[in-house]
mmCIF file of C-alpha atoms and ligand atoms in Angstrom:
data_model
loop_
_atom_site.group_PDB
_atom_site.id
_atom_site.type_symbol
_atom_site.label_atom_id
_atom_site.label_comp_id
_atom_site.label_asym_id
_atom_site.label_seq_id
_atom_site.Cartn_x
_atom_site.Cartn_y
_atom_site.Cartn_z
ATOM 1 C CA UNK A 1 149.293 152.616 -123.683
ATOM 2 C CA UNK A 2 147.882 150.946 -120.602
ATOM 3 C CA UNK A 3 149.724 150.617 -117.283
ATOM 4 C CA UNK A 4 151.267 147.263 -118.222
ATOM 5 C CA UNK A 5 152.778 148.728 -121.398
ATOM 6 C CA UNK A 6 150.270 147.097 -123.763
ATOM 7 C CA UNK A 7 147.999 149.015 -126.127
ATOM 8 C CA UNK A 8 144.728 147.669 -124.745
ATOM 9 C CA UNK A 9 143.785 146.416 -128.209
ATOM 10 C CA UNK A 10 142.462 142.885 -128.694
ATOM 11 C CA UNK A 11 145.629 141.908 -130.560
ATOM 12 C CA UNK A 12 148.884 143.690 -129.812
ATOM 13 C CA UNK A 13 150.220 143.437 -133.338
ATOM 14 C CA UNK A 14 149.058 142.127 -136.700
ATOM 15 C CA UNK A 15 151.756 140.846 -139.054
ATOM 16 C CA UNK A 16 150.825 140.544 -142.723
ATOM 17 C CA UNK A 17 153.253 138.784 -145.001
ATOM 18 C CA UNK A 18 153.437 138.213 -148.722
ATOM 19 C CA UNK A 19 155.545 135.608 -150.490
ATOM 20 C CA UNK A 20 156.744 137.393 -153.625
ATOM 21 C CA UNK A 21 158.492 136.126 -156.674
ATOM 22 C CA UNK A 22 158.793 138.698 -159.463
ATOM 23 C CA UNK A 23 155.897 140.879 -158.364
ATOM 24 C CA UNK A 24 157.198 144.334 -159.324
ATOM 25 C CA UNK A 25 153.728 145.345 -160.506
ATOM 26 C CA UNK A 26 152.128 144.422 -157.199
ATOM 27 C CA UNK A 27 154.506 145.423 -154.395
ATOM 28 C CA UNK A 28 153.133 148.937 -153.877
ATOM 29 C CA UNK A 29 149.520 147.977 -154.514
ATOM 30 C CA UNK A 30 149.657 145.071 -152.066
ATOM 31 C CA UNK A 31 151.198 147.198 -149.320
ATOM 32 C CA UNK A 32 148.753 150.080 -149.892
ATOM 33 C CA UNK A 33 145.779 147.748 -149.628
ATOM 34 C CA UNK A 34 147.176 146.231 -146.421
ATOM 35 C CA UNK A 35 147.788 149.677 -144.894
ATOM 36 C CA UNK A 36 144.167 150.715 -145.499
ATOM 37 C CA UNK A 37 142.820 147.564 -143.849
ATOM 38 C CA UNK A 38 145.223 147.962 -140.914
ATOM 39 C CA UNK A 39 144.117 151.572 -140.430
ATOM 40 C CA UNK A 40 140.521 150.350 -139.976
ATOM 41 C CA UNK A 41 141.670 147.714 -137.493
ATOM 42 C CA UNK A 42 143.733 150.243 -135.523
ATOM 43 C CA UNK A 43 140.815 152.675 -135.388
ATOM 44 C CA UNK A 44 138.508 149.942 -134.111
ATOM 45 C CA UNK A 45 140.936 148.889 -131.397
ATOM 46 C CA UNK A 46 141.174 145.336 -132.794
ATOM 47 C CA UNK A 47 144.941 145.700 -133.189
ATOM 48 C CA UNK A 48 147.465 147.907 -131.419
ATOM 49 C CA UNK A 49 150.074 147.952 -134.186
ATOM 50 C CA UNK A 50 150.945 146.217 -137.444
ATOM 51 C CA UNK A 51 153.866 145.219 -139.644
ATOM 52 C CA UNK A 52 153.969 144.313 -143.330
ATOM 53 C CA UNK A 53 156.508 141.725 -144.415
ATOM 54 C CA UNK A 54 157.667 140.995 -147.940
ATOM 55 C CA UNK A 55 159.393 137.676 -148.444
ATOM 56 C CA UNK A 56 161.319 138.170 -151.679
ATOM 57 C CA UNK A 57 162.052 134.687 -152.961
ATOM 58 C CA UNK A 58 165.130 135.624 -155.012
ATOM 59 C CA UNK A 59 163.131 137.655 -157.539
ATOM 60 C CA UNK A 60 164.919 138.506 -160.772
ATOM 61 C CA UNK A 61 162.858 141.613 -161.626
ATOM 62 C CA UNK A 62 162.850 144.887 -159.637
ATOM 63 C CA UNK A 63 160.776 143.491 -156.721
ATOM 64 C CA UNK A 64 163.795 143.498 -154.324
ATOM 65 C CA UNK A 65 164.708 147.133 -155.071
ATOM 66 C CA UNK A 66 161.116 148.379 -154.829
ATOM 67 C CA UNK A 67 160.612 146.486 -151.575
ATOM 68 C CA UNK A 68 163.851 147.830 -150.043
ATOM 69 C CA UNK A 69 162.962 151.379 -151.024
ATOM 70 C CA UNK A 70 159.517 151.163 -149.400
ATOM 71 C CA UNK A 71 160.974 149.561 -146.262
ATOM 72 C CA UNK A 72 163.471 152.417 -145.976
ATOM 73 C CA UNK A 73 160.578 154.907 -146.034
ATOM 74 C CA UNK A 74 158.087 153.042 -143.833
ATOM 75 C CA UNK A 75 159.275 151.576 -140.511
ATOM 76 C CA UNK A 76 156.293 149.206 -140.491
ATOM 77 C CA UNK A 77 157.518 147.463 -143.646
ATOM 78 C CA UNK A 78 160.129 144.702 -143.428
ATOM 79 C CA UNK A 79 161.758 142.786 -146.238
ATOM 80 C CA UNK A 80 163.429 139.394 -146.128
ATOM 81 C CA UNK A 81 165.424 138.345 -149.198
ATOM 82 C CA UNK A 82 166.065 134.708 -149.947
ATOM 83 C CA UNK A 83 169.490 134.150 -151.478
ATOM 84 C CA UNK A 84 168.007 131.441 -153.722
ATOM 85 C CA UNK A 85 164.484 130.612 -154.867
ATOM 86 C CA UNK A 86 162.947 128.377 -152.209
ATOM 87 C CA UNK A 87 159.414 128.203 -153.640
ATOM 88 C CA UNK A 88 156.163 128.937 -151.913
ATOM 89 C CA UNK A 89 156.542 126.710 -148.866
ATOM 90 C CA UNK A 90 160.014 128.031 -148.111
ATOM 91 C CA UNK A 91 158.780 131.613 -148.373
ATOM 92 C CA UNK A 92 155.771 130.966 -146.164
ATOM 93 C CA UNK A 93 157.949 129.369 -143.492
ATOM 94 C CA UNK A 94 160.184 132.438 -143.605
ATOM 95 C CA UNK A 95 157.106 134.666 -143.331
ATOM 96 C CA UNK A 96 155.702 132.943 -140.254
ATOM 97 C CA UNK A 97 159.172 132.835 -138.655
ATOM 98 C CA UNK A 98 159.746 136.556 -139.296
ATOM 99 C CA UNK A 99 156.318 137.719 -138.114
ATOM 100 C CA UNK A 100 156.472 139.201 -134.619
ATOM 101 C CA UNK A 101 152.745 139.825 -134.134
ATOM 102 C CA UNK A 102 150.287 137.804 -132.056
ATOM 103 C CA UNK A 103 148.061 137.722 -135.156
ATOM 104 C CA UNK A 104 149.452 136.791 -138.576
ATOM 105 C CA UNK A 105 147.932 136.952 -142.055
ATOM 106 C CA UNK A 106 149.526 135.102 -144.924
ATOM 107 C CA UNK A 107 148.262 136.184 -148.311
ATOM 108 C CA UNK A 108 149.380 136.630 -151.926
ATOM 109 C CA UNK A 109 150.884 139.682 -153.563
ATOM 110 C CA UNK A 110 148.432 139.719 -156.467
ATOM 111 C CA UNK A 111 145.458 140.802 -154.312
ATOM 112 C CA UNK A 112 143.245 137.767 -154.966
ATOM 113 C CA UNK A 113 140.531 139.292 -152.718
ATOM 114 C CA UNK A 114 139.636 142.774 -151.564
ATOM 115 C CA UNK A 115 141.742 143.598 -148.476
ATOM 116 C CA UNK A 116 138.625 145.244 -147.033
ATOM 117 C CA UNK A 117 137.648 141.638 -146.125
ATOM 118 C CA UNK A 118 140.434 141.537 -143.541
ATOM 119 C CA UNK A 119 138.693 143.572 -140.802
ATOM 120 C CA UNK A 120 135.709 141.244 -141.159
ATOM 121 C CA UNK A 121 137.956 138.205 -140.768
ATOM 122 C CA UNK A 122 139.523 139.657 -137.606
ATOM 123 C CA UNK A 123 136.044 140.325 -136.229
ATOM 124 C CA UNK A 124 135.025 136.715 -136.960
ATOM 125 C CA UNK A 125 138.158 135.437 -135.230
ATOM 126 C CA UNK A 126 137.362 137.453 -132.116
ATOM 127 C CA UNK A 127 133.607 136.790 -132.012
ATOM 128 C CA UNK A 128 133.889 133.034 -132.624
ATOM 129 C CA UNK A 129 137.167 132.622 -130.752
ATOM 130 C CA UNK A 130 138.760 130.870 -133.729
ATOM 131 C CA UNK A 131 142.473 130.106 -134.081
ATOM 132 C CA UNK A 132 142.534 130.312 -137.887
ATOM 133 C CA UNK A 133 140.219 132.200 -140.199
ATOM 134 C CA UNK A 134 140.545 130.972 -143.746
ATOM 135 C CA UNK A 135 138.752 132.299 -146.810
ATOM 136 C CA UNK A 136 137.292 130.358 -149.712
ATOM 137 C CA UNK A 137 136.372 131.738 -153.098
ATOM 138 C CA UNK A 138 132.671 132.011 -153.941
ATOM 139 C CA UNK A 139 133.566 131.451 -157.586
ATOM 140 C CA UNK A 140 136.940 130.023 -158.567
ATOM 141 C CA UNK A 141 136.321 129.736 -162.276
ATOM 142 C CA UNK A 142 138.263 132.971 -162.796
ATOM 143 C CA UNK A 143 141.454 130.900 -162.510
ATOM 144 C CA UNK A 144 140.469 128.855 -165.576
ATOM 145 C CA UNK A 145 138.240 125.806 -165.906
ATOM 146 C CA UNK A 146 140.992 123.199 -165.880
ATOM 147 C CA UNK A 147 142.504 124.600 -162.715
ATOM 148 C CA UNK A 148 139.066 124.888 -161.113
ATOM 149 C CA UNK A 149 138.687 121.147 -161.655
ATOM 150 C CA UNK A 150 142.171 120.419 -160.196
ATOM 151 C CA UNK A 151 141.383 122.596 -157.201
ATOM 152 C CA UNK A 152 138.086 120.818 -156.618
ATOM 153 C CA UNK A 153 139.718 117.375 -156.646
ATOM 154 C CA UNK A 154 142.606 118.546 -154.499
ATOM 155 C CA UNK A 155 140.150 119.617 -151.807
ATOM 156 C CA UNK A 156 138.339 116.273 -152.108
ATOM 157 C CA UNK A 157 141.674 114.437 -151.806
ATOM 158 C CA UNK A 158 142.708 116.361 -148.692
ATOM 159 C CA UNK A 159 139.327 115.667 -147.149
ATOM 160 C CA UNK A 160 139.543 111.973 -147.981
ATOM 161 C CA UNK A 161 143.130 111.465 -146.816
ATOM 162 C CA UNK A 162 143.242 113.779 -143.820
ATOM 163 C CA UNK A 163 139.603 114.363 -142.865
ATOM 164 C CA UNK A 164 139.955 118.137 -143.108
ATOM 165 C CA UNK A 165 136.825 119.886 -144.342
ATOM 166 C CA UNK A 166 138.424 122.856 -146.069
ATOM 167 C CA UNK A 167 136.424 124.424 -148.878
ATOM 168 C CA UNK A 168 139.390 126.006 -150.674
ATOM 169 C CA UNK A 169 142.523 124.815 -148.924
ATOM 170 C CA UNK A 170 145.088 126.451 -151.214
ATOM 171 C CA UNK A 171 143.504 129.874 -151.235
ATOM 172 C CA UNK A 172 145.963 132.431 -149.898
ATOM 173 C CA UNK A 173 144.031 133.872 -147.000
ATOM 174 C CA UNK A 174 145.053 132.329 -143.720
ATOM 175 C CA UNK A 175 144.669 134.491 -140.643
ATOM 176 C CA UNK A 176 146.305 132.754 -137.679
ATOM 177 C CA UNK A 177 146.771 133.376 -133.998
ATOM 178 C CA UNK A 178 150.549 133.233 -133.526
ATOM 179 C CA UNK A 179 150.137 130.889 -130.550
ATOM 180 C CA UNK A 180 149.334 127.979 -132.893
ATOM 181 C CA UNK A 181 153.005 128.032 -133.916
ATOM 182 C CA UNK A 182 153.963 126.922 -130.415
ATOM 183 C CA UNK A 183 152.836 123.528 -131.718
ATOM 184 C CA UNK A 184 152.605 123.791 -135.508
ATOM 185 C CA UNK A 185 155.923 123.282 -137.236
ATOM 186 C CA UNK A 186 155.696 123.413 -141.028
ATOM 187 C CA UNK A 187 157.943 121.292 -143.233
ATOM 188 C CA UNK A 188 156.730 121.636 -146.848
ATOM 189 C CA UNK A 189 158.950 123.527 -149.238
ATOM 190 C CA UNK A 190 156.358 123.622 -152.014
ATOM 191 C CA UNK A 191 152.671 124.391 -152.459
ATOM 192 C CA UNK A 192 151.481 121.614 -150.121
ATOM 193 C CA UNK A 193 152.222 124.124 -147.342
ATOM 194 C CA UNK A 194 148.666 125.527 -147.154
ATOM 195 C CA UNK A 195 147.198 122.084 -146.640
ATOM 196 C CA UNK A 196 149.945 121.177 -144.180
ATOM 197 C CA UNK A 197 149.165 124.239 -142.063
ATOM 198 C CA UNK A 198 145.452 123.470 -141.898
ATOM 199 C CA UNK A 199 145.929 119.722 -141.333
ATOM 200 C CA UNK A 200 148.449 120.199 -138.526
ATOM 201 C CA UNK A 201 146.473 122.959 -136.800
ATOM 202 C CA UNK A 202 143.093 121.230 -136.899
ATOM 203 C CA UNK A 203 144.551 117.866 -135.830
ATOM 204 C CA UNK A 204 146.181 119.578 -132.877
ATOM 205 C CA UNK A 205 142.694 120.746 -131.919
ATOM 206 C CA UNK A 206 142.816 124.344 -133.110
ATOM 207 C CA UNK A 207 139.584 125.765 -134.454
ATOM 208 C CA UNK A 208 139.355 126.946 -138.065
ATOM 209 C CA UNK A 209 136.572 129.179 -139.322
ATOM 210 C CA UNK A 210 135.913 129.651 -143.035
ATOM 211 C CA UNK A 211 134.195 132.499 -144.830
ATOM 212 C CA UNK A 212 133.578 133.287 -148.487
ATOM 213 C CA UNK A 213 135.087 136.089 -150.526
ATOM 214 C CA UNK A 214 134.878 137.354 -154.082
ATOM 215 C CA UNK A 215 137.916 136.264 -156.059
ATOM 216 C CA UNK A 216 139.812 138.546 -158.401
ATOM 217 C CA UNK A 217 142.367 136.758 -160.597
ATOM 218 C CA UNK A 218 145.594 138.642 -161.202
ATOM 219 C CA UNK A 219 145.392 141.375 -163.822
ATOM 220 C CA UNK A 220 149.194 141.913 -164.097
ATOM 221 C CA UNK A 221 151.922 139.349 -164.698
ATOM 222 C CA UNK A 222 151.392 135.612 -165.056
ATOM 223 C CA UNK A 223 150.220 132.983 -162.613
ATOM 224 C CA UNK A 224 153.269 130.820 -161.920
ATOM 225 C CA UNK A 225 151.893 128.224 -159.526
ATOM 226 C CA UNK A 226 149.836 125.915 -161.700
ATOM 227 C CA UNK A 227 152.586 124.147 -163.661
ATOM 228 C CA UNK A 228 152.764 120.320 -163.732
ATOM 229 C CA UNK A 229 155.976 120.591 -161.666
ATOM 230 C CA UNK A 230 154.163 122.431 -158.860
ATOM 231 C CA UNK A 231 151.332 119.895 -158.865
ATOM 232 C CA UNK A 232 153.728 116.915 -158.803
ATOM 233 C CA UNK A 233 155.599 118.629 -155.969
ATOM 234 C CA UNK A 234 152.378 118.856 -153.953
ATOM 235 C CA UNK A 235 151.681 115.149 -154.436
ATOM 236 C CA UNK A 236 155.266 114.221 -153.488
ATOM 237 C CA UNK A 237 155.224 116.282 -150.300
ATOM 238 C CA UNK A 238 151.810 114.938 -149.403
ATOM 239 C CA UNK A 239 153.153 111.384 -149.664
ATOM 240 C CA UNK A 240 156.314 112.199 -147.714
ATOM 241 C CA UNK A 241 154.457 113.922 -144.880
ATOM 242 C CA UNK A 242 151.510 111.554 -144.671
ATOM 243 C CA UNK A 243 152.937 109.438 -141.857
ATOM 244 C CA UNK A 244 154.079 112.468 -139.907
ATOM 245 C CA UNK A 245 150.664 114.156 -140.222
ATOM 246 C CA UNK A 246 148.786 110.986 -139.291
ATOM 247 C CA UNK A 247 150.738 110.801 -136.025
ATOM 248 C CA UNK A 248 149.544 114.183 -134.682
ATOM 249 C CA UNK A 249 147.700 114.098 -131.359
ATOM 250 C CA UNK A 250 145.493 116.956 -130.107
ATOM 251 C CA UNK A 251 147.062 119.445 -127.675
ATOM 252 C CA UNK A 252 143.996 121.637 -127.366
ATOM 253 C CA UNK A 253 140.716 120.529 -125.788
ATOM 254 C CA UNK A 254 137.796 120.953 -128.179
ATOM 255 C CA UNK A 255 134.751 121.641 -126.126
HETATM 256 N N1 LIG B 1 158.096 132.202 -152.576
HETATM 257 C C1 LIG B 1 157.631 132.055 -153.776
HETATM 258 N N2 LIG B 1 156.503 132.615 -154.059
HETATM 259 C C2 LIG B 1 156.046 132.482 -155.297
HETATM 260 C C3 LIG B 1 156.735 131.761 -156.304
HETATM 261 N N3 LIG B 1 155.993 131.828 -157.419
HETATM 262 C C4 LIG B 1 154.910 132.568 -157.102
HETATM 263 N N4 LIG B 1 154.949 132.982 -155.828
HETATM 264 C C5 LIG B 1 154.035 133.849 -155.086
HETATM 265 O O1 LIG B 1 152.868 133.133 -154.762
HETATM 266 C C6 LIG B 1 151.741 133.971 -154.857
HETATM 267 C C7 LIG B 1 150.734 133.401 -155.821
HETATM 268 O O2 LIG B 1 151.308 133.337 -157.098
HETATM 269 P P1 LIG B 1 150.419 133.265 -158.402
HETATM 270 O O3 LIG B 1 151.359 133.219 -159.557
HETATM 271 O O4 LIG B 1 149.413 134.373 -158.361
HETATM 272 O O5 LIG B 1 149.719 131.861 -158.245
HETATM 273 P P2 LIG B 1 148.187 131.505 -158.209
HETATM 274 O O6 LIG B 1 147.458 132.592 -157.490
HETATM 275 O O7 LIG B 1 148.177 130.215 -157.480
HETATM 276 O O8 LIG B 1 147.793 131.418 -159.627
HETATM 277 C C8 LIG B 1 152.255 135.347 -155.273
HETATM 278 O O9 LIG B 1 152.387 136.136 -154.103
HETATM 279 C C9 LIG B 1 153.582 135.012 -155.919
HETATM 280 O O10 LIG B 1 154.495 136.067 -155.841
HETATM 281 C C10 LIG B 1 157.988 131.183 -155.946
HETATM 282 O O11 LIG B 1 158.689 130.552 -156.721
HETATM 283 N N5 LIG B 1 158.383 131.371 -154.659
HETATM 284 MG MG1 LIG B 2 147.392 134.523 -157.844
#
């Protein structure tokens, strides 16, 4: 501790949160991987403390019980239970609202990338003074060819409609300085939320840095976010929020 009660680290606290719906096979693995990465960051003095947050979106398997047990054993683990399934956007809003750190990572439970990438992302954020560090997949074909094509066109659409040059906008690696949420207020309840975050933040003038990672598709359980309903939901929210997003004026000077 320094004289003013802070740790002297670059970031006082890193919050990592996972939206989880029926992830009993991943709860422990996801938290273990996060702990290892946080240990490296603590040792390097990049962060002074960390917390790991599970947003249980009304899971019907044993995810809630496993999460509660781990939280009872580890004071750095917190669990928020939704009373009803609110979908990805709802869970992500809960995650950002619960996070108490000045640095926040949102990612998925199924470990789509090696958590050892996190210390590198924090380093990039510091060295380039970015507000968001977002990862893209070097090779997305592991999620299936049809979905790879959807993903490609979704990124093209977001670029065309909103002028945001994101290489892999829906990939679940968004490291954010908490201060962006002084101005970014998310509204999506569904899977448009990733795009909404990036569109709002960059239009407000916040700087986003992107870096590539190897992608590892889930090896346990089933992917639940590529159904026609999810895709239609994205398009509906995009249409509903279009006017709102187009009205955003910068609050940060880009020099
Ligand atoms: N909050 C919430 N999260 C979900 C839901 N369905 C899936 N997820 C979470 O979203 C993340 C990605 O899910 P996944 O099925 O791997 O989708 P994919 O990676 O897009 O194929 C995981 O952390 C899931 O637990 C849901 O209905 N609500
Ligand atoms: Mg996945």
